[in-house]
mmCIF file of C-alpha atoms in Angstrom:
data_model
loop_
_atom_site.group_PDB
_atom_site.id
_atom_site.type_symbol
_atom_site.label_atom_id
_atom_site.label_comp_id
_atom_site.label_asym_id
_atom_site.label_seq_id
_atom_site.Cartn_x
_atom_site.Cartn_y
_atom_site.Cartn_z
ATOM 1 C CA MET A 1 0.975 -21.919 15.224
ATOM 2 C CA LYS A 2 2.815 -23.194 12.463
ATOM 3 C CA LYS A 3 5.923 -20.995 12.252
ATOM 4 C CA MET A 4 6.553 -17.560 10.806
ATOM 5 C CA SER A 5 8.760 -18.702 6.851
ATOM 6 C CA TRP A 6 11.225 -15.766 5.993
ATOM 7 C CA VAL A 7 11.533 -15.074 2.150
ATOM 8 C CA MET A 8 14.659 -12.812 0.995
ATOM 9 C CA SER A 9 14.197 -11.043 -2.058
ATOM 10 C CA ALA A 10 16.245 -10.779 -4.932
ATOM 11 C CA ALA A 11 17.640 -7.506 -4.807
ATOM 12 C CA MET A 12 18.757 -5.008 -1.880
ATOM 13 C CA VAL A 13 16.990 -1.839 -3.114
ATOM 14 C CA SER A 14 18.017 1.587 -1.287
ATOM 15 C CA VAL A 15 14.836 3.366 -0.089
ATOM 16 C CA TRP A 16 15.070 7.824 1.704
ATOM 17 C CA ALA A 17 14.502 6.990 5.355
ATOM 18 C CA MET A 18 11.545 9.227 7.210
ATOM 19 C CA GLY A 19 11.576 10.201 10.391
ATOM 20 C CA CYS A 20 8.622 11.289 12.641
ATOM 21 C CA GLY A 21 7.279 14.886 11.896
ATOM 22 C CA GLY A 22 9.162 14.517 8.614
ATOM 23 C CA GLN A 23 12.321 14.981 9.068
ATOM 24 C CA GLU A 24 14.834 13.391 6.604
ATOM 25 C CA LEU A 25 17.094 10.849 7.679
ATOM 26 C CA GLU A 26 19.937 9.266 5.421
ATOM 27 C CA SER A 27 19.296 7.565 2.776
ATOM 28 C CA VAL A 28 19.912 3.161 4.165
ATOM 29 C CA GLU A 29 20.116 -0.068 2.508
ATOM 30 C CA THR A 30 17.039 -2.353 3.143
ATOM 31 C CA ALA A 31 15.861 -5.777 2.818
ATOM 32 C CA GLN A 32 12.883 -6.288 1.353
ATOM 33 C CA VAL A 33 11.594 -9.345 3.546
ATOM 34 C CA ALA A 34 8.524 -11.609 2.449
ATOM 35 C CA ALA A 35 6.777 -12.484 6.072
ATOM 36 C CA GLU A 36 3.751 -14.795 5.178
ATOM 37 C CA LEU A 37 0.730 -14.460 7.519
ATOM 38 C CA THR A 38 0.608 -17.317 9.316
ATOM 39 C CA ASP A 39 -2.476 -18.872 11.756
ATOM 40 C CA GLY A 40 -5.115 -18.662 9.637
ATOM 41 C CA ASN A 41 -3.620 -15.499 7.638
ATOM 42 C CA LYS A 42 -5.366 -13.287 10.559
ATOM 43 C CA LEU A 43 -4.588 -9.669 11.077
ATOM 44 C CA PHE A 44 -5.156 -7.474 13.460
ATOM 45 C CA GLY A 45 -5.984 -3.955 14.188
ATOM 46 C CA SER A 46 -8.580 -1.585 15.078
ATOM 47 C CA ASP A 47 -11.679 -3.244 16.330
ATOM 48 C CA THR A 48 -13.427 0.146 15.264
ATOM 49 C CA LEU A 49 -12.572 -0.600 11.605
ATOM 50 C CA LYS A 50 -13.142 -4.187 11.858
ATOM 51 C CA SER A 51 -16.725 -4.054 10.013
ATOM 52 C CA ALA A 52 -15.393 -1.486 7.247
ATOM 53 C CA LEU A 53 -11.696 -4.036 6.498
ATOM 54 C CA ILE A 54 -14.163 -7.021 6.247
ATOM 55 C CA GLY A 55 -15.818 -5.429 3.263
ATOM 56 C CA ALA A 56 -13.443 -4.322 1.817
ATOM 57 C CA ASN A 57 -11.413 -7.968 2.132
ATOM 58 C CA THR A 58 -14.558 -9.570 1.144
ATOM 59 C CA ALA A 59 -14.919 -7.018 -1.639
ATOM 60 C CA ALA A 60 -10.860 -7.934 -2.591
ATOM 61 C CA SER A 61 -11.056 -11.494 -1.795
ATOM 62 C CA ALA A 62 -8.070 -11.440 -0.807
ATOM 63 C CA GLY A 63 -8.119 -13.902 1.877
ATOM 64 C CA LEU A 64 -7.468 -12.443 5.237
ATOM 65 C CA SER A 65 -8.974 -13.050 8.050
ATOM 66 C CA ILE A 66 -9.564 -10.109 9.974
ATOM 67 C CA GLN A 67 -9.485 -9.867 13.724
ATOM 68 C CA GLY A 68 -10.048 -6.831 15.479
ATOM 69 C CA LEU A 69 -9.017 -6.731 19.079
ATOM 70 C CA GLY A 70 -7.026 -2.949 19.073
ATOM 71 C CA SER A 71 -5.031 -1.066 17.358
ATOM 72 C CA GLY A 72 -2.408 -1.258 19.812
ATOM 73 C CA VAL A 73 -3.071 -5.180 18.542
ATOM 74 C CA GLY A 74 -2.232 -4.778 14.916
ATOM 75 C CA GLU A 75 0.332 -1.949 15.532
ATOM 76 C CA GLY A 76 2.672 -4.394 17.671
ATOM 77 C CA CYS A 77 2.023 -6.777 14.873
ATOM 78 C CA MET A 78 3.437 -4.452 12.651
ATOM 79 C CA ARG A 79 6.829 -4.028 14.993
ATOM 80 C CA ALA A 80 8.694 -8.049 14.165
ATOM 81 C CA GLY A 81 5.136 -9.560 15.752
ATOM 82 C CA SER A 82 5.842 -8.102 19.150
ATOM 83 C CA GLY A 83 1.781 -7.893 19.877
ATOM 84 C CA THR A 84 0.819 -10.780 21.888
ATOM 85 C CA SER A 85 -1.357 -12.266 19.652
ATOM 86 C CA CYS A 86 0.764 -12.340 16.555
ATOM 87 C CA VAL A 87 3.996 -13.939 18.171
ATOM 88 C CA GLY A 88 5.768 -15.108 15.385
ATOM 89 C CA ARG A 89 4.740 -13.534 12.271
ATOM 90 C CA GLN A 90 4.668 -9.772 10.723
ATOM 91 C CA GLN A 91 1.905 -8.034 8.934
ATOM 92 C CA THR A 92 2.409 -5.201 7.164
ATOM 93 C CA LEU A 93 -0.885 -3.145 6.995
ATOM 94 C CA ALA A 94 -2.602 -2.466 10.404
ATOM 95 C CA PRO A 95 -6.227 -0.904 10.199
ATOM 96 C CA MET A 96 -5.677 1.566 13.250
ATOM 97 C CA SER A 97 -8.085 4.335 14.863
ATOM 98 C CA ARG A 98 -5.122 6.218 16.016
ATOM 99 C CA ASP A 99 -1.861 7.152 14.639
ATOM 100 C CA PHE A 100 0.722 5.146 15.674
ATOM 101 C CA LYS A 101 3.066 6.140 19.316
ATOM 102 C CA ALA A 102 6.350 5.138 20.696
ATOM 103 C CA GLY A 103 7.172 1.271 21.027
ATOM 104 C CA THR A 104 9.297 -1.836 20.263
ATOM 105 C CA CYS A 105 10.865 -1.635 16.489
ATOM 106 C CA ALA A 106 11.004 -3.843 14.024
ATOM 107 C CA ASN A 107 14.864 -4.423 14.602
ATOM 108 C CA GLY A 108 14.401 -4.155 18.733
ATOM 109 C CA SER A 109 15.163 -0.555 19.025
ATOM 110 C CA ALA A 110 12.687 1.417 21.214
ATOM 111 C CA SER A 111 11.063 4.260 18.641
ATOM 112 C CA THR A 112 12.316 7.434 17.997
ATOM 113 C CA GLY A 113 8.974 10.039 19.142
ATOM 114 C CA ALA A 114 6.222 7.810 17.625
ATOM 115 C CA CYS A 115 7.426 5.915 15.076
ATOM 116 C CA CYS A 116 10.352 3.834 13.872
ATOM 117 C CA ALA A 117 11.731 3.988 10.236
ATOM 118 C CA GLY A 118 10.251 3.041 7.352
ATOM 119 C CA GLU A 119 6.338 2.681 9.264
ATOM 120 C CA GLN A 120 3.511 4.998 7.050
ATOM 121 C CA SER A 121 0.809 6.822 8.514
ATOM 122 C CA ASN A 122 -2.022 6.616 5.938
ATOM 123 C CA VAL A 123 -5.352 8.569 6.805
ATOM 124 C CA ILE A 124 -8.481 7.087 5.504
ATOM 125 C CA ALA A 125 -11.656 8.810 7.131
ATOM 126 C CA LEU A 126 -11.731 10.326 9.870
ATOM 127 C CA ASP A 127 -14.399 10.171 13.075
ATOM 128 C CA ALA A 128 -15.630 11.070 16.192
ATOM 129 C CA VAL A 129 -15.271 9.418 19.839
ATOM 130 C CA ASN A 130 -18.480 9.786 20.975
ATOM 131 C CA ALA A 131 -19.946 9.470 24.597
ATOM 132 C CA TRP A 132 -23.179 7.383 23.747
ATOM 133 C CA VAL A 133 -26.556 7.111 26.178
ATOM 134 C CA SER A 134 -30.073 5.924 24.969
ATOM 135 C CA ALA A 135 -32.296 8.003 22.686
ATOM 136 C CA SER A 136 -34.858 8.165 25.283
ATOM 137 C CA ASN A 137 -32.181 9.327 28.039
ATOM 138 C CA ALA A 138 -32.536 12.892 28.900
ATOM 139 C CA THR A 139 -29.017 13.934 28.527
ATOM 140 C CA THR A 140 -27.917 16.539 25.606
ATOM 141 C CA ASN A 141 -24.849 17.953 25.924
ATOM 142 C CA ILE A 142 -21.753 16.820 28.247
ATOM 143 C CA THR A 143 -18.670 18.876 28.725
ATOM 144 C CA LYS A 144 -15.595 17.986 27.950
ATOM 145 C CA SER A 145 -14.934 18.164 31.658
ATOM 146 C CA ASN A 146 -17.331 16.570 32.705
ATOM 147 C CA LEU A 147 -16.371 13.854 30.262
ATOM 148 C CA LYS A 148 -13.406 13.179 32.435
ATOM 149 C CA ALA A 149 -14.794 13.882 35.639
ATOM 150 C CA LEU A 150 -17.140 10.824 35.123
ATOM 151 C CA PHE A 151 -14.697 8.033 33.995
ATOM 152 C CA CYS A 152 -10.964 9.787 34.913
ATOM 153 C CA GLY A 153 -12.255 11.432 38.164
ATOM 154 C CA PRO A 154 -11.760 15.499 38.690
ATOM 155 C CA ALA A 155 -7.859 15.231 37.987
ATOM 156 C CA GLY A 156 -7.721 12.262 35.535
ATOM 157 C CA ASP A 157 -6.154 10.217 37.680
ATOM 158 C CA GLY A 158 -8.784 7.484 38.085
ATOM 159 C CA LEU A 159 -9.227 8.778 41.750
ATOM 160 C CA ASN A 160 -11.314 10.781 44.201
ATOM 161 C CA CYS A 161 -14.462 10.296 42.063
ATOM 162 C CA ALA A 162 -17.736 11.401 42.649
ATOM 163 C CA ALA A 163 -20.897 8.276 43.295
ATOM 164 C CA THR A 164 -22.808 8.800 40.232
ATOM 165 C CA THR A 165 -26.057 7.158 38.835
ATOM 166 C CA TRP A 166 -24.119 6.284 35.461
ATOM 167 C CA VAL A 167 -23.277 2.650 34.175
ATOM 168 C CA LYS A 168 -20.131 3.241 32.297
ATOM 169 C CA TYR A 169 -18.625 1.345 29.436
ATOM 170 C CA ARG A 170 -15.085 1.771 28.104
ATOM 171 C CA ARG A 171 -12.587 -0.086 25.626
ATOM 172 C CA ASP A 172 -9.981 -1.988 26.975
ATOM 173 C CA ASP A 173 -6.053 -0.696 26.998
ATOM 174 C CA VAL A 174 -4.975 -1.902 23.885
ATOM 175 C CA SER A 175 -7.708 -0.234 21.793
ATOM 176 C CA GLY A 176 -6.938 3.223 19.849
ATOM 177 C CA THR A 177 -10.117 4.275 21.231
ATOM 178 C CA THR A 178 -9.083 4.059 24.396
ATOM 179 C CA ASP A 179 -5.883 5.850 23.691
ATOM 180 C CA THR A 180 -7.898 9.009 21.759
ATOM 181 C CA PHE A 181 -10.297 9.249 24.196
ATOM 182 C CA LYS A 182 -7.285 9.926 26.801
ATOM 183 C CA SER A 183 -5.610 12.073 25.015
ATOM 184 C CA LEU A 184 -8.366 14.102 24.568
ATOM 185 C CA VAL A 185 -9.827 14.149 27.438
ATOM 186 C CA GLY A 186 -7.197 14.340 29.869
ATOM 187 C CA CYS A 187 -7.199 11.139 31.324
ATOM 188 C CA THR A 188 -4.141 9.021 32.599
ATOM 189 C CA ALA A 189 -6.329 6.234 34.779
ATOM 190 C CA PHE A 190 -9.908 5.298 34.784
ATOM 191 C CA CYS A 191 -12.615 5.223 38.327
ATOM 192 C CA PRO A 192 -12.807 1.848 39.350
ATOM 193 C CA ASP A 193 -16.648 1.345 38.662
ATOM 194 C CA VAL A 194 -15.765 1.957 34.460
ATOM 195 C CA LYS A 195 -16.606 -1.200 33.176
ATOM 196 C CA VAL A 196 -14.294 -2.655 30.429
ATOM 197 C CA VAL A 197 -15.796 -4.348 27.236
ATOM 198 C CA VAL A 198 -13.746 -6.265 24.991
ATOM 199 C CA ASP A 199 -13.841 -7.918 21.452
ATOM 200 C CA GLY A 200 -15.949 -10.580 21.695
ATOM 201 C CA ALA A 201 -17.820 -9.332 24.714
ATOM 202 C CA ASN A 202 -20.375 -11.607 25.898
ATOM 203 C CA ALA A 203 -22.725 -12.456 29.307
ATOM 204 C CA ALA A 204 -19.055 -13.129 31.531
ATOM 205 C CA LEU A 205 -17.872 -9.240 31.088
ATOM 206 C CA PHE A 206 -20.896 -8.385 33.672
ATOM 207 C CA THR A 207 -20.484 -10.128 37.115
ATOM 208 C CA ASP A 208 -24.160 -8.657 38.869
ATOM 209 C CA PRO A 209 -26.815 -10.674 36.838
ATOM 210 C CA ALA A 210 -29.106 -7.837 36.624
ATOM 211 C CA HIS A 211 -27.618 -6.550 34.167
ATOM 212 C CA PRO A 212 -28.036 -9.047 31.476
ATOM 213 C CA THR A 213 -25.410 -8.380 28.058
ATOM 214 C CA PRO A 214 -27.756 -7.415 24.944
ATOM 215 C CA CYS A 215 -23.938 -8.669 23.638
ATOM 216 C CA SER A 216 -23.738 -11.537 21.280
ATOM 217 C CA ALA A 217 -19.966 -13.543 21.048
ATOM 218 C CA SER A 218 -19.144 -12.511 17.769
ATOM 219 C CA ASP A 219 -19.732 -9.277 18.634
ATOM 220 C CA SER A 220 -16.278 -6.474 18.531
ATOM 221 C CA ALA A 221 -16.944 -3.749 21.249
ATOM 222 C CA THR A 222 -17.795 -1.059 19.893
ATOM 223 C CA THR A 223 -20.764 -2.896 18.845
ATOM 224 C CA CYS A 224 -21.149 -4.124 22.330
ATOM 225 C CA ILE A 225 -21.502 -0.989 23.716
ATOM 226 C CA GLY A 226 -23.460 0.228 20.799
ATOM 227 C CA LYS A 227 -25.715 -2.262 21.665
ATOM 228 C CA ILE A 228 -25.739 -1.417 25.676
ATOM 229 C CA THR A 229 -26.229 2.038 25.426
ATOM 230 C CA ALA A 230 -29.246 1.398 23.325
ATOM 231 C CA SER A 231 -30.941 -1.741 25.204
ATOM 232 C CA THR A 232 -34.116 -1.664 26.443
ATOM 233 C CA ASP A 233 -33.508 -3.755 29.244
ATOM 234 C CA ALA A 234 -34.658 -1.534 32.573
ATOM 235 C CA THR A 235 -31.750 -1.673 33.823
ATOM 236 C CA LEU A 236 -29.379 -0.785 31.324
ATOM 237 C CA SER A 237 -31.161 1.289 29.224
ATOM 238 C CA ALA A 238 -31.866 4.605 31.641
ATOM 239 C CA ASN A 239 -28.230 5.198 32.740
ATOM 240 C CA ALA A 240 -25.901 3.413 30.376
ATOM 241 C CA ILE A 241 -22.770 5.661 29.171
ATOM 242 C CA GLY A 242 -20.176 4.293 27.137
ATOM 243 C CA TYR A 243 -17.011 5.895 24.642
ATOM 244 C CA ALA A 244 -16.336 4.231 21.201
ATOM 245 C CA GLY A 245 -16.606 5.367 17.664
ATOM 246 C CA ASP A 246 -19.075 6.521 15.021
ATOM 247 C CA SER A 247 -19.854 2.688 14.214
ATOM 248 C CA ALA A 248 -21.155 2.013 17.557
ATOM 249 C CA LYS A 249 -24.902 3.471 16.369
ATOM 250 C CA GLN A 250 -27.608 1.152 16.642
ATOM 251 C CA GLY A 251 -30.033 2.950 14.087
ATOM 252 C CA THR A 252 -32.340 5.618 16.621
ATOM 253 C CA ALA A 253 -32.078 3.836 19.542
ATOM 254 C CA ASN A 254 -29.311 5.076 20.832
ATOM 255 C CA LYS A 255 -27.303 8.831 20.505
ATOM 256 C CA ALA A 256 -24.425 10.257 20.638
ATOM 257 C CA LEU A 257 -24.318 13.666 23.784
ATOM 258 C CA ASN A 258 -22.858 16.374 22.194
ATOM 259 C CA VAL A 259 -19.734 17.639 24.138
ATOM 260 C CA ASP A 260 -19.370 21.234 25.097
ATOM 261 C CA GLY A 261 -22.210 22.136 22.510
ATOM 262 C CA ILE A 262 -20.876 20.991 19.559
ATOM 263 C CA ALA A 263 -23.084 18.077 17.909
ATOM 264 C CA PRO A 264 -20.036 15.560 16.743
ATOM 265 C CA THR A 265 -21.710 16.291 12.774
ATOM 266 C CA ALA A 266 -19.770 15.608 9.743
ATOM 267 C CA ALA A 267 -19.196 19.307 8.870
ATOM 268 C CA ASN A 268 -17.663 19.788 12.786
ATOM 269 C CA VAL A 269 -15.417 16.507 12.741
ATOM 270 C CA ARG A 270 -14.071 17.744 8.993
ATOM 271 C CA LYS A 271 -12.660 21.083 10.981
ATOM 272 C CA LEU A 272 -10.199 18.939 12.284
ATOM 273 C CA ILE A 273 -8.476 19.640 9.538
ATOM 274 C CA SER A 274 -10.102 23.190 8.280
ATOM 275 C CA ALA A 275 -10.498 24.707 11.627
ATOM 276 C CA PRO A 276 -9.184 22.533 15.339
ATOM 277 C CA ALA A 277 -9.873 25.126 17.510
ATOM 278 C CA SER A 278 -13.433 24.879 16.316
ATOM 279 C CA ALA A 279 -13.938 20.982 15.618
ATOM 280 C CA TYR A 280 -15.846 18.853 17.627
ATOM 281 C CA PRO A 281 -14.141 17.904 21.186
ATOM 282 C CA LEU A 282 -13.599 14.368 20.486
ATOM 283 C CA SER A 283 -12.885 13.860 16.269
ATOM 284 C CA ARG A 284 -9.762 12.063 15.170
ATOM 285 C CA LYS A 285 -8.364 10.886 12.589
ATOM 286 C CA LEU A 286 -8.163 6.537 11.298
ATOM 287 C CA PHE A 287 -5.971 5.230 9.514
ATOM 288 C CA LEU A 288 -4.374 2.112 7.324
ATOM 289 C CA ASN A 289 -1.362 2.058 8.265
ATOM 290 C CA GLU A 290 1.641 0.625 7.456
ATOM 291 C CA ASN A 291 5.559 -1.329 7.532
ATOM 292 C CA VAL A 292 7.017 -0.640 4.716
ATOM 293 C CA ASN A 293 10.391 -2.004 5.637
ATOM 294 C CA PHE A 294 9.095 -5.230 4.964
ATOM 295 C CA ALA A 295 7.114 -6.507 1.392
ATOM 296 C CA LYS A 296 3.176 -7.325 1.652
ATOM 297 C CA ASP A 297 1.893 -10.539 2.200
ATOM 298 C CA PRO A 298 -0.009 -11.122 -1.091
ATOM 299 C CA LYS A 299 -3.297 -11.392 0.622
ATOM 300 C CA GLU A 300 -2.146 -7.667 2.120
ATOM 301 C CA ALA A 301 -1.351 -6.978 -1.110
ATOM 302 C CA THR A 302 -4.496 -8.126 -2.866
ATOM 303 C CA LEU A 303 -6.205 -6.403 -0.274
ATOM 304 C CA TYR A 304 -4.241 -3.003 0.041
ATOM 305 C CA ASN A 305 -4.161 -3.148 -3.785
ATOM 306 C CA TRP A 306 -7.962 -3.043 -4.237
ATOM 307 C CA ILE A 307 -8.192 0.284 -1.532
ATOM 308 C CA TYR A 308 -6.376 1.972 -3.493
ATOM 309 C CA ASN A 309 -7.484 1.100 -6.960
ATOM 310 C CA ASN A 310 -11.634 1.170 -5.715
ATOM 311 C CA LYS A 311 -11.186 3.929 -3.590
ATOM 312 C CA GLN A 312 -14.929 5.277 -4.286
ATOM 313 C CA SER A 313 -15.962 2.179 -3.276
ATOM 314 C CA PHE A 314 -13.515 1.653 -0.446
ATOM 315 C CA GLN A 315 -14.902 5.107 0.775
ATOM 316 C CA ASN A 316 -18.461 3.740 0.784
ATOM 317 C CA LEU A 317 -17.877 0.517 2.988
ATOM 318 C CA LEU A 318 -16.452 2.869 5.475
ATOM 319 C CA THR A 319 -19.588 6.082 4.775
ATOM 320 C CA GLY A 320 -21.459 3.397 5.380
ATOM 321 C CA GLN A 321 -20.259 2.121 9.149
ATOM 322 C CA GLY A 322 -21.196 5.632 9.805
ATOM 323 C CA PHE A 323 -17.388 7.172 9.067
ATOM 324 C CA ILE A 324 -16.926 10.554 7.512
ATOM 325 C CA SER A 325 -15.395 11.236 4.162
ATOM 326 C CA CYS A 326 -12.263 13.582 5.001
ATOM 327 C CA ASP A 327 -13.543 15.260 1.787
ATOM 328 C CA THR A 328 -16.395 15.837 0.234
ATOM 329 C CA THR A 329 -14.952 16.072 -3.824
ATOM 330 C CA GLY A 330 -13.516 12.678 -3.836
ATOM 331 C CA PRO A 331 -13.176 9.864 -2.405
ATOM 332 C CA LEU A 332 -10.018 9.461 0.279
ATOM 333 C CA LYS A 333 -8.770 13.144 -0.839
ATOM 334 C CA CYS A 334 -7.544 12.542 3.709
ATOM 335 C CA GLY A 335 -3.884 14.823 1.939
ATOM 336 C CA GLY A 336 -0.365 13.101 1.832
ATOM 337 C CA PRO A 337 1.987 13.651 -1.021
ATOM 338 C CA ASN A 338 -0.764 12.692 -3.415
ATOM 339 C CA ASN A 339 -4.209 13.933 -1.349
ATOM 340 C CA ASP A 340 -4.834 10.116 -0.559
ATOM 341 C CA GLY A 341 -3.649 10.172 2.859
ATOM 342 C CA LYS A 342 0.343 8.721 2.398
ATOM 343 C CA LYS A 343 2.458 10.314 4.268
ATOM 344 C CA ALA A 344 5.203 8.484 2.082
ATOM 345 C CA GLY A 345 7.117 7.592 4.808
ATOM 346 C CA VAL A 346 6.402 9.664 7.558
ATOM 347 C CA CYS A 347 5.212 8.782 10.076
ATOM 348 C CA GLN A 348 3.005 11.454 12.991
ATOM 349 C CA GLY A 349 1.737 10.275 16.275
ATOM 350 C CA ILE A 350 -1.670 11.791 18.136
#
């Protein structure tokens, strides 16, 4: 990996910093730094949003290499290259399937609450974290309490997990989907029999030779969980269950269970905005988050500008992947000062 070059802009610009929850901080002088993306112009972030961002990158001719690997990786890469996959390089954009959470900020200090000064949450769509099973499985509904017990034990601590015929699959610990699942269901640790599926999943993930993987080495973890739950292999299809976002849908071969009797329909997910108490219980927002302390690399700027200048086209990419538009009256109407999801520097955690 080549060493990152830092280029100072000609001017120091004054910005009005905003804290988590929108509280105003003092006006500060911030050096705008152009951060060169190195190591093949890789952009890390949500695996759930990987395919949609690949589509946007292609449409924009931005020249980025969209990597996925997880929201936690993308978030770290926006915080002075603190992610394990981007040491010594800086991203200013990251697709994320959760909002910012506490961590190490760009100047090396701890974040205040969920975010660091200058981080901006941009909501781009809605999604359901689904419990996926084979379409041939007779189960149609699971309670949130039983989902918690199945994956994390009755107390959510990974202990006292009951024996079950389900073969359980989950995303790894850098996944924003995992963070969201744990937060919404009430888990702190997983049962020891839950299998972890990572980006680029292949047969090495499966230690039981009777369970051949249906996944290819190029599949994202989300796609792999979809394929596992849709598999026609008798050792998988009858009892496989895994959580993942809407884009794990595999045609008619797998299905998302209702949770507490509420189906993960678009209308029920949109209630996350209009009537949260009656929304599908595992509804969430999806983000294209920023660190506005730094000037975007030209390739990132090309992608960002295409998205916000071609909102309908970008939303079509998202809905084509199974995600849900925030509003039915116009593209990217997800709130924010201009109803485009952009929070003007305000970071709001889950």
